[in-house]
Amino acid sequence: MKQFLLIAFCAASLTAVAPVADAAQIKRACMASDRSAATRDRCSCIQRVANQALTRSDQKTVAKWFTDPHQAQELKMSQTSRDDALWDRYQNFGQMAQAICS
């Protein structure tokens, strides 16, 4: 019984930690970029805006664009309604981040 409880506790702990590990994807990508304006404060601000404007899935996609901006261009040129909706959310996020974090 003790072993079962220990396994259940460990499993619950891992499940609780997993979402937190992904929570700051935009901030990490921002900090890892070689942009001179990528300060800890600004990247934290951008992450806060991302939390309001983008879904977690959107954030995962957008974080990849920091290292490969061509992916953003490909999505922008795509003609699917799903990609168009993400692009619209991304543009809204960018405008909000610029207004709030500059």
Backbone as JSON Lines, residues from 0, in Angstrom:
{"i":0,"aa":"M","n":[0.82,-1.2,0.0],"ca":[0.0,0.0,0.0],"c":[0.86,1.26,0.0]}
{"i":1,"aa":"K","n":[1.94,1.25,0.83],"ca":[2.82,2.42,0.87],"c":[3.45,2.66,-0.49]}
{"i":2,"aa":"Q","n":[3.84,1.58,-1.16],"ca":[4.47,1.72,-2.47],"c":[3.48,2.33,-3.47]}
{"i":3,"aa":"F","n":[2.22,1.89,-3.42],"ca":[1.2,2.44,-4.3],"c":[1.02,3.93,-4.06]}
{"i":4,"aa":"L","n":[0.95,4.33,-2.78],"ca":[0.79,5.75,-2.45],"c":[1.98,6.57,-2.91]}
{"i":5,"aa":"L","n":[3.18,6.02,-2.76],"ca":[4.38,6.72,-3.2],"c":[4.37,6.91,-4.71]}
{"i":6,"aa":"I","n":[4.0,5.87,-5.44],"ca":[3.92,5.96,-6.91],"c":[2.86,6.97,-7.31]}
{"i":7,"aa":"A","n":[1.7,6.93,-6.66],"ca":[0.63,7.87,-6.97],"c":[1.06,9.31,-6.69]}
{"i":8,"aa":"F","n":[1.76,9.52,-5.56],"ca":[2.24,10.86,-5.22],"c":[3.23,11.36,-6.26]}
{"i":9,"aa":"C","n":[4.17,10.49,-6.67],"ca":[5.17,10.88,-7.68],"c":[4.5,11.21,-9.01]}
{"i":10,"aa":"A","n":[3.53,10.4,-9.39],"ca":[2.83,10.65,-10.65],"c":[2.09,11.97,-10.6]}
{"i":11,"aa":"A","n":[1.43,12.24,-9.48],"ca":[0.7,13.5,-9.33],"c":[1.66,14.68,-9.34]}
{"i":12,"aa":"S","n":[2.81,14.52,-8.73],"ca":[3.81,15.59,-8.7],"c":[4.32,15.88,-10.1]}
{"i":13,"aa":"L","n":[4.58,14.85,-10.88],"ca":[5.07,15.05,-12.24],"c":[4.02,15.72,-13.1]}
{"i":14,"aa":"T","n":[2.77,15.34,-12.92],"ca":[1.71,15.94,-13.71],"c":[1.54,17.41,-13.36]}
{"i":15,"aa":"A","n":[1.7,17.75,-12.11],"ca":[1.54,19.14,-11.68],"c":[2.69,20.0,-12.16]}
{"i":16,"aa":"V","n":[3.88,19.43,-12.31],"ca":[5.05,20.2,-12.71],"c":[5.1,20.41,-14.22]}
{"i":17,"aa":"A","n":[4.6,19.47,-14.99],"ca":[4.73,19.54,-16.45],"c":[4.17,20.83,-17.04]}
{"i":18,"aa":"P","n":[2.94,21.28,-16.7],"ca":[2.44,22.52,-17.29],"c":[3.28,23.73,-16.88]}
{"i":19,"aa":"V","n":[3.81,23.73,-15.68],"ca":[4.6,24.86,-15.22],"c":[5.88,24.98,-16.04]}
{"i":20,"aa":"A","n":[6.46,23.85,-16.41],"ca":[7.71,23.86,-17.17],"c":[7.52,24.53,-18.53]}
{"i":21,"aa":"D","n":[6.32,24.44,-19.09],"ca":[6.05,25.02,-20.4],"c":[5.53,26.45,-20.31]}
{"i":22,"aa":"A","n":[5.34,26.94,-19.1],"ca":[4.62,28.19,-18.9],"c":[5.33,29.43,-19.45]}
{"i":23,"aa":"A","n":[6.63,29.44,-19.51],"ca":[7.35,30.65,-19.92],"c":[8.11,30.45,-21.23]}
{"i":24,"aa":"Q","n":[7.46,29.84,-22.18],"ca":[8.12,29.54,-23.45],"c":[8.58,30.8,-24.19]}
{"i":25,"aa":"I","n":[7.73,31.8,-24.23],"ca":[8.05,33.04,-24.93],"c":[9.2,33.75,-24.21]}
{"i":26,"aa":"K","n":[9.15,33.81,-22.89],"ca":[10.21,34.46,-22.13],"c":[11.55,33.78,-22.38]}
{"i":27,"aa":"R","n":[11.57,32.44,-22.33],"ca":[12.82,31.72,-22.55],"c":[13.36,31.96,-23.96]}
{"i":28,"aa":"A","n":[12.48,31.93,-24.95],"ca":[12.9,32.17,-26.32],"c":[13.42,33.6,-26.49]}
{"i":29,"aa":"C","n":[12.75,34.54,-25.85],"ca":[13.17,35.94,-25.88],"c":[14.56,36.1,-25.28]}
{"i":30,"aa":"M","n":[14.76,35.51,-24.09],"ca":[16.05,35.63,-23.4],"c":[17.17,34.95,-24.18]}
{"i":31,"aa":"A","n":[16.85,33.88,-24.89],"ca":[17.86,33.15,-25.64],"c":[18.21,33.83,-26.97]}
{"i":32,"aa":"S","n":[17.38,34.76,-27.39],"ca":[17.64,35.44,-28.66],"c":[18.84,36.37,-28.5]}
{"i":33,"aa":"D","n":[19.44,36.7,-29.6],"ca":[20.63,37.56,-29.56],"c":[20.29,39.04,-29.73]}
{"i":34,"aa":"R","n":[19.05,39.39,-29.47],"ca":[18.63,40.78,-29.61],"c":[19.07,41.59,-28.4]}
{"i":35,"aa":"S","n":[19.62,42.77,-28.64],"ca":[20.11,43.6,-27.53],"c":[18.97,44.09,-26.64]}
{"i":36,"aa":"A","n":[17.77,44.2,-27.17],"ca":[16.63,44.68,-26.39],"c":[16.0,43.57,-25.54]}
{"i":37,"aa":"A","n":[16.53,42.37,-25.62],"ca":[15.96,41.23,-24.9],"c":[16.45,41.2,-23.46]}
{"i":38,"aa":"T","n":[15.96,42.13,-22.65],"ca":[16.31,42.17,-21.24],"c":[15.36,41.26,-20.46]}
{"i":39,"aa":"R","n":[15.74,40.91,-19.26],"ca":[14.89,40.06,-18.41],"c":[13.54,40.72,-18.18]}
{"i":40,"aa":"D","n":[13.53,42.02,-17.88],"ca":[12.27,42.72,-17.63],"c":[11.38,42.74,-18.87]}
{"i":41,"aa":"R","n":[11.98,43.05,-20.02],"ca":[11.18,43.14,-21.24],"c":[10.65,41.76,-21.64]}
{"i":42,"aa":"C","n":[11.49,40.74,-21.54],"ca":[11.04,39.39,-21.89],"c":[9.95,38.9,-20.94]}
{"i":43,"aa":"S","n":[10.06,39.27,-19.67],"ca":[9.01,38.92,-18.71],"c":[7.7,39.63,-19.06]}
{"i":44,"aa":"C","n":[7.8,40.87,-19.44],"ca":[6.62,41.63,-19.85],"c":[5.98,41.0,-21.08]}
{"i":45,"aa":"I","n":[6.8,40.64,-22.05],"ca":[6.29,40.02,-23.27],"c":[5.59,38.71,-22.93]}
{"i":46,"aa":"Q","n":[6.15,37.95,-21.99],"ca":[5.51,36.69,-21.58],"c":[4.15,36.95,-20.94]}
{"i":47,"aa":"R","n":[4.06,37.99,-20.11],"ca":[2.77,38.32,-19.49],"c":[1.72,38.67,-20.55]}
{"i":48,"aa":"V","n":[2.13,39.41,-21.56],"ca":[1.21,39.74,-22.65],"c":[0.82,38.47,-23.41]}
{"i":49,"aa":"A","n":[1.8,37.61,-23.66],"ca":[1.52,36.35,-24.36],"c":[0.51,35.51,-23.59]}
{"i":50,"aa":"N","n":[0.62,35.51,-22.27],"ca":[-0.32,34.75,-21.45],"c":[-1.74,35.25,-21.62]}
{"i":51,"aa":"Q","n":[-1.9,36.53,-21.92],"ca":[-3.22,37.1,-22.11],"c":[-3.72,36.93,-23.55]}
{"i":52,"aa":"A","n":[-2.82,37.02,-24.51],"ca":[-3.23,37.1,-25.91],"c":[-3.14,35.79,-26.69]}
{"i":53,"aa":"L","n":[-2.34,34.85,-26.2],"ca":[-2.09,33.61,-26.95],"c":[-2.41,32.39,-26.09]}
{"i":54,"aa":"T","n":[-2.88,31.35,-26.75],"ca":[-3.05,30.09,-26.05],"c":[-1.68,29.48,-25.8]}
{"i":55,"aa":"R","n":[-1.63,28.46,-24.97],"ca":[-0.36,27.79,-24.7],"c":[0.19,27.16,-25.98]}
{"i":56,"aa":"S","n":[-0.69,26.64,-26.8],"ca":[-0.28,26.06,-28.08],"c":[0.29,27.15,-28.99]}
{"i":57,"aa":"D","n":[-0.38,28.3,-29.03],"ca":[0.13,29.44,-29.82],"c":[1.52,29.83,-29.33]}
{"i":58,"aa":"Q","n":[1.69,29.89,-28.02],"ca":[2.98,30.29,-27.45],"c":[4.08,29.32,-27.85]}
{"i":59,"aa":"K","n":[3.76,28.05,-27.87],"ca":[4.75,27.04,-28.28],"c":[5.19,27.28,-29.73]}
{"i":60,"aa":"T","n":[4.22,27.57,-30.58],"ca":[4.53,27.84,-31.99],"c":[5.33,29.13,-32.14]}
{"i":61,"aa":"V","n":[4.87,30.19,-31.5],"ca":[5.53,31.5,-31.61],"c":[6.94,31.47,-31.04]}
{"i":62,"aa":"A","n":[7.15,30.73,-29.96],"ca":[8.48,30.64,-29.36],"c":[9.5,30.1,-30.36]}
{"i":63,"aa":"K","n":[9.06,29.2,-31.23],"ca":[9.96,28.64,-32.25],"c":[10.39,29.7,-33.26]}
{"i":64,"aa":"W","n":[9.56,30.72,-33.43],"ca":[9.86,31.75,-34.42],"c":[11.04,32.61,-34.0]}
{"i":65,"aa":"F","n":[11.39,32.63,-32.73],"ca":[12.55,33.4,-32.28],"c":[13.83,32.84,-32.9]}
{"i":66,"aa":"T","n":[13.9,31.53,-33.06],"ca":[15.09,30.92,-33.65],"c":[14.95,30.67,-35.14]}
{"i":67,"aa":"D","n":[13.72,30.6,-35.64],"ca":[13.51,30.36,-37.06],"c":[12.38,31.25,-37.57]}
{"i":68,"aa":"P","n":[12.66,32.53,-37.82],"ca":[11.61,33.46,-38.27],"c":[10.94,33.05,-39.58]}
{"i":69,"aa":"H","n":[11.61,32.21,-40.35],"ca":[11.03,31.76,-41.62],"c":[9.72,30.98,-41.38]}
{"i":70,"aa":"Q","n":[9.62,30.3,-40.25],"ca":[8.38,29.58,-39.93],"c":[7.21,30.55,-39.82]}
{"i":71,"aa":"A","n":[7.46,31.73,-39.28],"ca":[6.4,32.74,-39.17],"c":[5.96,33.18,-40.57]}
{"i":72,"aa":"Q","n":[6.92,33.37,-41.44],"ca":[6.61,33.77,-42.81],"c":[5.79,32.7,-43.52]}
{"i":73,"aa":"E","n":[6.15,31.45,-43.3],"ca":[5.4,30.36,-43.92],"c":[3.95,30.34,-43.42]}
{"i":74,"aa":"L","n":[3.76,30.54,-42.13],"ca":[2.41,30.56,-41.57],"c":[1.63,31.75,-42.13]}
{"i":75,"aa":"K","n":[2.3,32.89,-42.22],"ca":[1.64,34.1,-42.73],"c":[1.15,33.87,-44.17]}
{"i":76,"aa":"M","n":[1.94,33.17,-44.96],"ca":[1.6,32.96,-46.37],"c":[0.61,31.81,-46.55]}
{"i":77,"aa":"S","n":[0.42,31.01,-45.53],"ca":[-0.52,29.9,-45.61],"c":[-1.93,30.44,-45.83]}
{"i":78,"aa":"Q","n":[-2.74,29.63,-46.45],"ca":[-4.09,30.1,-46.73],"c":[-5.15,29.29,-46.0]}
{"i":79,"aa":"T","n":[-4.77,28.66,-44.91],"ca":[-5.77,27.93,-44.14],"c":[-6.38,28.87,-43.1]}
{"i":80,"aa":"S","n":[-7.63,28.63,-42.76],"ca":[-8.3,29.49,-41.79],"c":[-7.65,29.36,-40.41]}
{"i":81,"aa":"R","n":[-7.15,28.19,-40.09],"ca":[-6.48,27.98,-38.8],"c":[-5.21,28.83,-38.7]}
{"i":82,"aa":"D","n":[-4.42,28.81,-39.76],"ca":[-3.19,29.61,-39.77],"c":[-3.5,31.1,-39.78]}
{"i":83,"aa":"D","n":[-4.55,31.49,-40.53],"ca":[-4.95,32.9,-40.55],"c":[-5.37,33.37,-39.16]}
{"i":84,"aa":"A","n":[-6.08,32.52,-38.43],"ca":[-6.51,32.88,-37.08],"c":[-5.31,33.02,-36.15]}
{"i":85,"aa":"L","n":[-4.34,32.12,-36.25],"ca":[-3.14,32.24,-35.43],"c":[-2.38,33.51,-35.79]}
{"i":86,"aa":"W","n":[-2.27,33.82,-37.07],"ca":[-1.56,35.03,-37.48],"c":[-2.24,36.28,-36.92]}
{"i":87,"aa":"D","n":[-3.59,36.29,-36.94],"ca":[-4.32,37.42,-36.38],"c":[-4.05,37.55,-34.87]}
{"i":88,"aa":"R","n":[-4.05,36.42,-34.15],"ca":[-3.76,36.47,-32.71],"c":[-2.33,36.93,-32.48]}
{"i":89,"aa":"Y","n":[-1.41,36.49,-33.33],"ca":[0.0,36.87,-33.2],"c":[0.17,38.38,-33.43]}
{"i":90,"aa":"Q","n":[-0.5,38.91,-34.44],"ca":[-0.41,40.36,-34.7],"c":[-0.98,41.15,-33.52]}
{"i":91,"aa":"N","n":[-2.09,40.71,-32.99],"ca":[-2.68,41.36,-31.82],"c":[-1.71,41.31,-30.65]}
{"i":92,"aa":"F","n":[-1.11,40.15,-30.42],"ca":[-0.11,39.99,-29.36],"c":[1.05,40.95,-29.56]}
{"i":93,"aa":"G","n":[1.56,41.05,-30.78],"ca":[2.68,41.94,-31.07],"c":[2.35,43.39,-30.8]}
{"i":94,"aa":"Q","n":[1.17,43.81,-31.19],"ca":[0.75,45.2,-30.95],"c":[0.61,45.47,-29.45]}
{"i":95,"aa":"M","n":[0.03,44.52,-28.74],"ca":[-0.12,44.69,-27.29],"c":[1.24,44.73,-26.6]}
{"i":96,"aa":"A","n":[2.12,43.82,-26.99],"ca":[3.46,43.76,-26.37],"c":[4.22,45.04,-26.64]}
{"i":97,"aa":"Q","n":[4.12,45.56,-27.85],"ca":[4.83,46.79,-28.18],"c":[4.29,47.96,-27.35]}
{"i":98,"aa":"A","n":[2.97,48.03,-27.19],"ca":[2.37,49.12,-26.43],"c":[2.68,49.02,-24.94]}
{"i":99,"aa":"I","n":[2.7,47.82,-24.42],"ca":[2.84,47.63,-22.98],"c":[4.31,47.53,-22.55]}
{"i":100,"aa":"C","n":[5.13,46.88,-23.34],"ca":[6.49,46.52,-22.91],"c":[7.59,47.44,-23.43]}
{"i":101,"aa":"S","n":[7.24,48.44,-24.2],"ca":[8.28,49.34,-24.75],"c":[8.76,50.33,-23.73]}
